[in-house]
Coordinates of C-alpha atoms and ligand atoms in Angstrom, one line a residue:
X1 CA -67.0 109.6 68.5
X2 CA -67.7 106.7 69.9
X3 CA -65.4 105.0 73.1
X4 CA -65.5 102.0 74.5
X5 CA -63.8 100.9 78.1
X6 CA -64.4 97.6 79.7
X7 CA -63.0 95.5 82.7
X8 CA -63.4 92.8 84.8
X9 CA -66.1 93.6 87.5
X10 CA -63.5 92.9 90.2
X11 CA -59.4 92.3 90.7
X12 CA -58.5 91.1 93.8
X13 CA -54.7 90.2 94.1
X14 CA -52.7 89.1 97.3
X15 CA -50.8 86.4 99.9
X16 CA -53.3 83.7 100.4
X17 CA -56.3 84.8 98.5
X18 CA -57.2 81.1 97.2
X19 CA -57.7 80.0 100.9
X20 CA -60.5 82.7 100.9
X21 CA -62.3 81.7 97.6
X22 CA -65.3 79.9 99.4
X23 CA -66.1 84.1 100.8
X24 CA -65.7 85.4 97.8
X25 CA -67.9 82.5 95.5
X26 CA -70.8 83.1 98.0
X27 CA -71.2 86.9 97.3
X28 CA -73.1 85.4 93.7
X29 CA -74.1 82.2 95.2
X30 CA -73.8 79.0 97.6
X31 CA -73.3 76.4 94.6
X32 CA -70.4 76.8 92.2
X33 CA -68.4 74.5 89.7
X34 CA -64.9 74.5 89.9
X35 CA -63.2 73.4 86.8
X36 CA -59.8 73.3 88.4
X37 CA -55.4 72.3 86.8
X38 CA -54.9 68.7 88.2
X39 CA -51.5 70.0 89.5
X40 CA -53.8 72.3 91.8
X41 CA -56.2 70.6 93.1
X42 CA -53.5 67.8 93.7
X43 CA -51.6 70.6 95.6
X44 CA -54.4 72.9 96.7
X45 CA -57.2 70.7 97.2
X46 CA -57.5 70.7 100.8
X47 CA -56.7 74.8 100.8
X48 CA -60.1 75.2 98.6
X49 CA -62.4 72.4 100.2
X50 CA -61.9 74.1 103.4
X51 CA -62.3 77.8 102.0
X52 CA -65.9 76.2 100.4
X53 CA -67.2 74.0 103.6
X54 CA -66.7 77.3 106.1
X55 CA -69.1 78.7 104.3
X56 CA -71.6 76.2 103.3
X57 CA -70.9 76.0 99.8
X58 CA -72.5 73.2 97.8
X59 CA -69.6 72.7 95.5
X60 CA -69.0 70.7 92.4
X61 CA -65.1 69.5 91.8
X62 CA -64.6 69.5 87.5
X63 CA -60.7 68.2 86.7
X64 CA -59.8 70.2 83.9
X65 CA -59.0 67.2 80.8
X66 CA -56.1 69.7 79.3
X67 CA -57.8 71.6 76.4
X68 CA -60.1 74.2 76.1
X69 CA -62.2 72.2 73.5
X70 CA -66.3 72.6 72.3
X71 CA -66.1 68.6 73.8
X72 CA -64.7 69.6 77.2
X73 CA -67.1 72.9 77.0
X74 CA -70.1 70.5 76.6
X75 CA -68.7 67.9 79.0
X76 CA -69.1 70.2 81.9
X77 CA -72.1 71.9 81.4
X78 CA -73.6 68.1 80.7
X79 CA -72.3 67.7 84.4
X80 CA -73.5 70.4 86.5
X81 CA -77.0 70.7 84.6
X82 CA -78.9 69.2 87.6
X83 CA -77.7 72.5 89.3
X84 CA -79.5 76.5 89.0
X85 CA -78.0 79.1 89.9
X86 CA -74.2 78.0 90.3
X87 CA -70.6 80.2 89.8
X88 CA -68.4 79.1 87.5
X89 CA -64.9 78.8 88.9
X90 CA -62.0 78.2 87.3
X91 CA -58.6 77.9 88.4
X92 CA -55.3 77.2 86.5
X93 CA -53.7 78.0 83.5
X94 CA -55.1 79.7 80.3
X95 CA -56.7 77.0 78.9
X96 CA -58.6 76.2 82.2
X97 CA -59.4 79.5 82.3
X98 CA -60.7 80.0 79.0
X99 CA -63.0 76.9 79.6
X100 CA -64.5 78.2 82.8
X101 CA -65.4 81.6 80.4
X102 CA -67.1 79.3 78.0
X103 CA -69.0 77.2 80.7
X104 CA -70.2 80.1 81.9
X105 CA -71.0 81.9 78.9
X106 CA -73.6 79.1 77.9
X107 CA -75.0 78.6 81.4
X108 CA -75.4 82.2 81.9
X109 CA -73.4 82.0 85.2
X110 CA -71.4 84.5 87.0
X111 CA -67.5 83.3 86.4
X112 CA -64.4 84.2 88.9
X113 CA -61.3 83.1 87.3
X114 CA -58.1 82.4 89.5
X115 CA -55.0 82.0 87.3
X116 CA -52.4 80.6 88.6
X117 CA -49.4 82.4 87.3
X118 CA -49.2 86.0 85.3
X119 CA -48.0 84.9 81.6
X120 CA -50.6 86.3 79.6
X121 CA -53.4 89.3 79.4
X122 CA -56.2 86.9 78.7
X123 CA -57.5 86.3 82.3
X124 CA -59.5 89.5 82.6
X125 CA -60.2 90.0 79.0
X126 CA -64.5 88.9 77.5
X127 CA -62.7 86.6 75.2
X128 CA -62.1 82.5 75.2
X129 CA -59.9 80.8 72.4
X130 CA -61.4 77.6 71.7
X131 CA -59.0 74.7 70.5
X132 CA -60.1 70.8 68.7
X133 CA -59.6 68.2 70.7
X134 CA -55.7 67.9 69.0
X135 CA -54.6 70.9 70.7
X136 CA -55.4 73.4 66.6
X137 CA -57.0 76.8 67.1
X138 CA -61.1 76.5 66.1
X139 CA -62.1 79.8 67.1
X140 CA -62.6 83.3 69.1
X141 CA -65.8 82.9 70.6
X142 CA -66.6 86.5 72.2
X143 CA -68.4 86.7 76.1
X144 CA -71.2 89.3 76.7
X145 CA -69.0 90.3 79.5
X146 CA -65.9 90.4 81.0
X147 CA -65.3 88.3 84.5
X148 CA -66.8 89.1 87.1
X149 CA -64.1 88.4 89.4
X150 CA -60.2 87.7 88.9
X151 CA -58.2 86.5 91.6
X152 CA -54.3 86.6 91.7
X153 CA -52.6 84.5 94.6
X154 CA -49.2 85.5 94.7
X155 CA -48.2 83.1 97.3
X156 CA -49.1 80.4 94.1
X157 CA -47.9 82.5 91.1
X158 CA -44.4 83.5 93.3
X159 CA -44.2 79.5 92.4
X160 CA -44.4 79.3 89.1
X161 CA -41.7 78.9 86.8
X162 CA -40.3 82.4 86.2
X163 CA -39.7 81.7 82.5
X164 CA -44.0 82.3 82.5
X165 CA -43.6 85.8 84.5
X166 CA -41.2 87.1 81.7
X167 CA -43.5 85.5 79.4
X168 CA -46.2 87.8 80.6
X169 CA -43.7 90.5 80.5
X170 CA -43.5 90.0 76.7
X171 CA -47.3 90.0 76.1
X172 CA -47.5 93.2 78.1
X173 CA -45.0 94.8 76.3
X174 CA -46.6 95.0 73.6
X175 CA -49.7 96.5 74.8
X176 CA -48.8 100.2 74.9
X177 CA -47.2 100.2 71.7
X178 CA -49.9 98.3 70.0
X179 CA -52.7 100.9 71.8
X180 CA -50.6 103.7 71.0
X181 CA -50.4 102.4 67.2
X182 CA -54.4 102.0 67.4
X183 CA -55.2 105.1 68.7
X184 CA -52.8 107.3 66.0
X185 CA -54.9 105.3 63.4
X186 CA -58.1 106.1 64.9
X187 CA -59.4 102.6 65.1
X188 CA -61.4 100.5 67.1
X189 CA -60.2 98.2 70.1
X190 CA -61.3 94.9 70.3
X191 CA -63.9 96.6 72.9
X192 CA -65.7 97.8 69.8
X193 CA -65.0 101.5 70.1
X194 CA -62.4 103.8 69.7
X195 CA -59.5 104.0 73.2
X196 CA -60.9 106.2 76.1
X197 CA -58.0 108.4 77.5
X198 CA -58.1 105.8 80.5
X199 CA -57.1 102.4 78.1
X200 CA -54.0 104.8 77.0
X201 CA -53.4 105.6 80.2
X202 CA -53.1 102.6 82.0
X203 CA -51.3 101.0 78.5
X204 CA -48.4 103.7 79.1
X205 CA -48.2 102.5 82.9
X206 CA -47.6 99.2 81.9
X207 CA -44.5 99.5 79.8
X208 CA -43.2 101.9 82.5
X209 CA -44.0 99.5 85.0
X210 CA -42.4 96.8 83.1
X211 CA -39.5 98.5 82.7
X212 CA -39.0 99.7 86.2
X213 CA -39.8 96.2 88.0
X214 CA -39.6 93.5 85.2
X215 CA -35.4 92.7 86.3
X216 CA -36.2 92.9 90.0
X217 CA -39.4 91.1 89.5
X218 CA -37.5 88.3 87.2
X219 CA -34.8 88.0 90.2
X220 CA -37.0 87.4 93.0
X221 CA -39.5 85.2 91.6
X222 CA -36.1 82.8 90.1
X223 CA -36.0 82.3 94.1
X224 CA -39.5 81.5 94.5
X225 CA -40.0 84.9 96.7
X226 CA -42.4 87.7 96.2
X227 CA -41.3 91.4 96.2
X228 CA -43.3 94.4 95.8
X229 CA -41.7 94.3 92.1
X230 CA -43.1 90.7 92.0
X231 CA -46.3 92.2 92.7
X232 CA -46.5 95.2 90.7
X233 CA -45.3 93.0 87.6
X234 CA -48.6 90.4 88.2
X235 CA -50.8 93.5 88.3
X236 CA -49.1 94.7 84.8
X237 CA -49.1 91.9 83.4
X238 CA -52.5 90.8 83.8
X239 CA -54.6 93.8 84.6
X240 CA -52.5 96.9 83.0
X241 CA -52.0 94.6 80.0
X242 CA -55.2 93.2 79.7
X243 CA -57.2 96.2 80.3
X244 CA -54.9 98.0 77.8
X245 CA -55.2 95.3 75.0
X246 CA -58.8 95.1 75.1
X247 CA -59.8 98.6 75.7
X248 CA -56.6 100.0 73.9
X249 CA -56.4 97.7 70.9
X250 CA -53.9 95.2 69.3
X251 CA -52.0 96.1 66.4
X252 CA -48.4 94.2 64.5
X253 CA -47.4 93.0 67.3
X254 CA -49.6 89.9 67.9
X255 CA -50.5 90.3 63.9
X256 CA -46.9 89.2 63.6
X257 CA -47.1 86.4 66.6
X258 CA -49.5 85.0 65.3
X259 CA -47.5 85.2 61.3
X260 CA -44.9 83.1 63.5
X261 CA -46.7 80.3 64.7
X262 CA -46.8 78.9 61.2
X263 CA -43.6 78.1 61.5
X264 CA -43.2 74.7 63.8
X265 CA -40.0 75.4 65.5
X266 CA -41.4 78.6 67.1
X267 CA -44.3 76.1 68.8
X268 CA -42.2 75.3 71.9
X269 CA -41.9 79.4 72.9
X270 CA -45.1 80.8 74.5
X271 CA -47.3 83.3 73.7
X272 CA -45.5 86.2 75.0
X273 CA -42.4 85.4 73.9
X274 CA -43.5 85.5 70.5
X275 CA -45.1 88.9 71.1
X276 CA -41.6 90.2 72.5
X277 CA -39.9 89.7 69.4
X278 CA -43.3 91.0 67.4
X279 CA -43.0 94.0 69.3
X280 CA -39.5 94.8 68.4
X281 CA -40.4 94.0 64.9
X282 CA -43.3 96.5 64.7
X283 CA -41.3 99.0 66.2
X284 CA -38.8 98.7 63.4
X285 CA -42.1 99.2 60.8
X286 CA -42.6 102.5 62.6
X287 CA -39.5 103.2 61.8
X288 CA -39.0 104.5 65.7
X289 CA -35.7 106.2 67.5
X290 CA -33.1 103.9 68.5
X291 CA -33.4 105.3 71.6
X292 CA -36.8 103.6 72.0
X293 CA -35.5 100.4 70.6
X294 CA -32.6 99.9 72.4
X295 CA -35.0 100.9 75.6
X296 CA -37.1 97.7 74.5
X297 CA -33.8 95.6 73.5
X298 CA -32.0 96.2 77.0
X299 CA -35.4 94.9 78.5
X300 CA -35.8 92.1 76.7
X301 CA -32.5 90.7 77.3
X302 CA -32.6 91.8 80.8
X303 CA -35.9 89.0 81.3
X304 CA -34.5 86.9 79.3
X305 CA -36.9 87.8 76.5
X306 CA -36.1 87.0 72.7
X307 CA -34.9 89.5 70.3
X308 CA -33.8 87.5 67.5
X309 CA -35.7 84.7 65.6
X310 CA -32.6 82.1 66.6
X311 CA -34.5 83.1 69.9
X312 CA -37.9 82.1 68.8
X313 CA -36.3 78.7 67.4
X314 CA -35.7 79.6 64.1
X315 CA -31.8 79.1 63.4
X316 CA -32.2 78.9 59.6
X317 CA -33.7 82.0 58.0
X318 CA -35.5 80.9 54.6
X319 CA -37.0 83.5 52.6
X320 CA -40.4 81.9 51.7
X321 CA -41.0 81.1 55.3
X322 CA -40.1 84.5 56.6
X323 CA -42.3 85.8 53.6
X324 CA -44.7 83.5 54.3
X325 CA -44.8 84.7 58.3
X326 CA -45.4 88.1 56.4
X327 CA -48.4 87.5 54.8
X328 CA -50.1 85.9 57.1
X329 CA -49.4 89.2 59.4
X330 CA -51.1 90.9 56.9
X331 CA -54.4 88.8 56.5
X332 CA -57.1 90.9 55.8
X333 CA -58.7 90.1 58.9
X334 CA -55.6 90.9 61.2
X335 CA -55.1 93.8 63.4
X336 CA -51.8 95.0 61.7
X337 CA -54.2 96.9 59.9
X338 CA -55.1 99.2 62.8
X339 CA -51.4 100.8 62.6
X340 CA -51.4 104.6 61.0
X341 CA -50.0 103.5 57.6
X342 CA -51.0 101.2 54.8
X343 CA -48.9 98.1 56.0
X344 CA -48.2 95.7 53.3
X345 CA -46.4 91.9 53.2
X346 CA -43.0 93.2 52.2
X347 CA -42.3 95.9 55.1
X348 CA -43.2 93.1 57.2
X349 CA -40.8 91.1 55.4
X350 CA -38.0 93.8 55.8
X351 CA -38.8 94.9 59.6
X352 CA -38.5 91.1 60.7
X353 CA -35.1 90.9 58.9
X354 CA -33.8 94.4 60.4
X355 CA -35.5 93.3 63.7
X356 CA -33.4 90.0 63.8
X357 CA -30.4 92.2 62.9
X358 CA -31.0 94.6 65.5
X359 CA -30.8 92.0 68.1
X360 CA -28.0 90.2 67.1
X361 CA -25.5 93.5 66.7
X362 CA -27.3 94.2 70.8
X363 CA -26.0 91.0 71.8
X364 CA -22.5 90.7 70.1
X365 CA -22.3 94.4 71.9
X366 CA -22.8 93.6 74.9
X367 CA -20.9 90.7 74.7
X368 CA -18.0 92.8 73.8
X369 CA -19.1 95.4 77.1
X370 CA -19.0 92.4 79.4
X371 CA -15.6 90.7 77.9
X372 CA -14.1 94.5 78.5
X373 CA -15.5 94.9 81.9
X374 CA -13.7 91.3 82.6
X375 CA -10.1 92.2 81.3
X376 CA -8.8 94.2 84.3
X377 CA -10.0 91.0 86.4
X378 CA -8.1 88.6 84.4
X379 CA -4.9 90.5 84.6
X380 CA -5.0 91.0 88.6
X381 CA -5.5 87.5 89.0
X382 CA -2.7 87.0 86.4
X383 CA -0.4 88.9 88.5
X384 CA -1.7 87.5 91.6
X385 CA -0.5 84.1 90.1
X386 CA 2.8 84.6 88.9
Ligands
LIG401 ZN1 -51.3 88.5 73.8

């Protein structure tokens, strides 16, 4: 049987680490081209022009134009082809990110990416989504390797909005359920192999990591502070998670995400917040405990997470678009396929329903809790007042 595990060559995640990114570019070289957000290098610039000039670096500054296009692609390769030899860098948000993977996949160039917050699993991941110039998906366009270098600043990701940490949260949760999912159907991870015990491993630790620092994590970063829960939340959700998708395999989950972006009003929620509500649904399709789901429902609500399609935008539930969503899961081409049962349009159909249902009855229950919880306040004050 053949098993497949791959990783970034390098994950290096702490206070301050963009301030040393001129050290780390010249272990591969002393010329690098840094396709870089405009908020950060408005914010950063001096931070990385001095990290580059102490060591000598001959350095070429790219503004990322704000999609990860063929025409962007081709823009900056055009300008850094008097150079041989160079690094790619880039640093910023997915799209930036994916960009710097592309550049550096046609010039053949070592790439260190430096994303600056935790919402997805792509950062470390040998994979670029390439858009049209309007912002619509064109294509996967698979790397001969993964990065060979990712870099995590907390002091800047501690920053970000923390609506993008739980977002990340959401993509990582469904990671161990989707490798668990492969792995019982024997099928191959987008690595190309079938899940070493390793991939499983660190998919499991993950979801118990989630669960054991996502709150606290969610708490400290809404203050712009980072906490050991802070950290261990942007190691899971961009290492644990993105080793564990790629090595462990995708399964309904994101089939189902990606069902729901044909439907505009779910456009405005990100990625992972999508895949929190595709998790829930696939767990419903395995028909699991509701022990288990209630463990995922408390944590979704407890980051703020979506567990209802009202959540994901979707107020009105029409049949044909929910069936719709369905089919599209089930594209021939889509990874719902790799769970251990034939999976066809209408369970989708039924676990989104039950799914949605599910999540309302949690909420109306725990608004009943906290209105209980509240009555013996009421009355003292009442009797404090009369
Ligand atoms: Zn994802």
């Amino acid at each position: 049987m053949k098993k497949v595990f791959q990783s970034p060559g390098k994950y290096i995640q702490g206070k301050g680490e963009l301030s040393k990114l001129g050290e780390y570019i010249s272990v591969y070289s002393n010329k690098a081209v840094l396709i870089i957000d405009g908020f950060i290098f408005d914010n950063y610039e001096e931070q990385i022009r001095q990290s580059c000039k102490i060591e000598n670096l001959n350095i070429k500054y790219e503004r990322f134009t704000g999609e990860c296009s063929k025409v962007e692609i081709d823009r900056i390769i055009n300008a850094s082809n008097d150079m041989k030899d160079i690094v790619i860098v880039g640093i910023g948000g997915g799209k930036t990110l994916d960009t710097a993977k592309a550049v550096a996949y046609y010039t053949q160039s070592p790439v260190i990416i430096v994303p600056t917050m935790a919402s997805t699993d792509a950062p470390c991941s040998a994979l670029s989504v390439i858009y049209t110039q309007k912002g619509e998906f064109s294509e996967y366009l698979f790397l001969k390797s993964n990065p060979d270098m990712v870099i995590m600043d907390t002091d800047i990701i501690k920053n970000a909005p923390s609506r993008f940490l739980a977002s990340g949260m959401g993509d990582a949760l469904a990671t161990y359920f989707e490798a668990r999912a492969t792995a019982n159907s024997n099928s191959n991870s987008i690595a190309g192999g079938k899940a070493t015990k390793t991939a499983i491993a660190l998919a499991k630790l993950c979801y118990e990591t989630l669960l054991e620092d996502g709150y606290k994590a969610k708490q400290a970063v809404e203050n712009h502070v980072c906490t050991k829960a802070v950290e261990n939340i942007i190691e899971a959700n961009t290492l644990l998670s993105g080793v564990g998708f790629e090595s462990g395999g995708l399964a309904a989950a994101h089939a189902i995400h990606n069902g729901l972006t044909a439907i505009e009003q779910t456009h405005k929620y990100f990625h992972g917040e999508k895949v929190a509500f595709g998790t829930l649904v696939q767990l419903v399709l395995e028909n699991e405990s509701m022990e288990e789901i209630n463990k995922v429902l408390e944590f979704c609500e407890s980051v703020g997470l979506p567990i209802t399609l009202s959540d994901i935008g979707i107020s009105e539930i029409k049949e044909e678009e929910i069936m719709n969503v369905a089919k599209l899961s089930c594209d021939v081409n889509e990874t719902i396929h790799n769970m251990p049962f034939e999976v066809d349009c209408e369970q989708v159909y039924a676990a989104i329903l039950a799914a949605d249902s599910l999540g309302k009855n949690f909420k109306i229950e725990k608004m009943n809790l906290d209105i209980k919880l509240q009555v013996p306040f009421i009355r003292k004050q009442d009797h404090y007042q009369y």
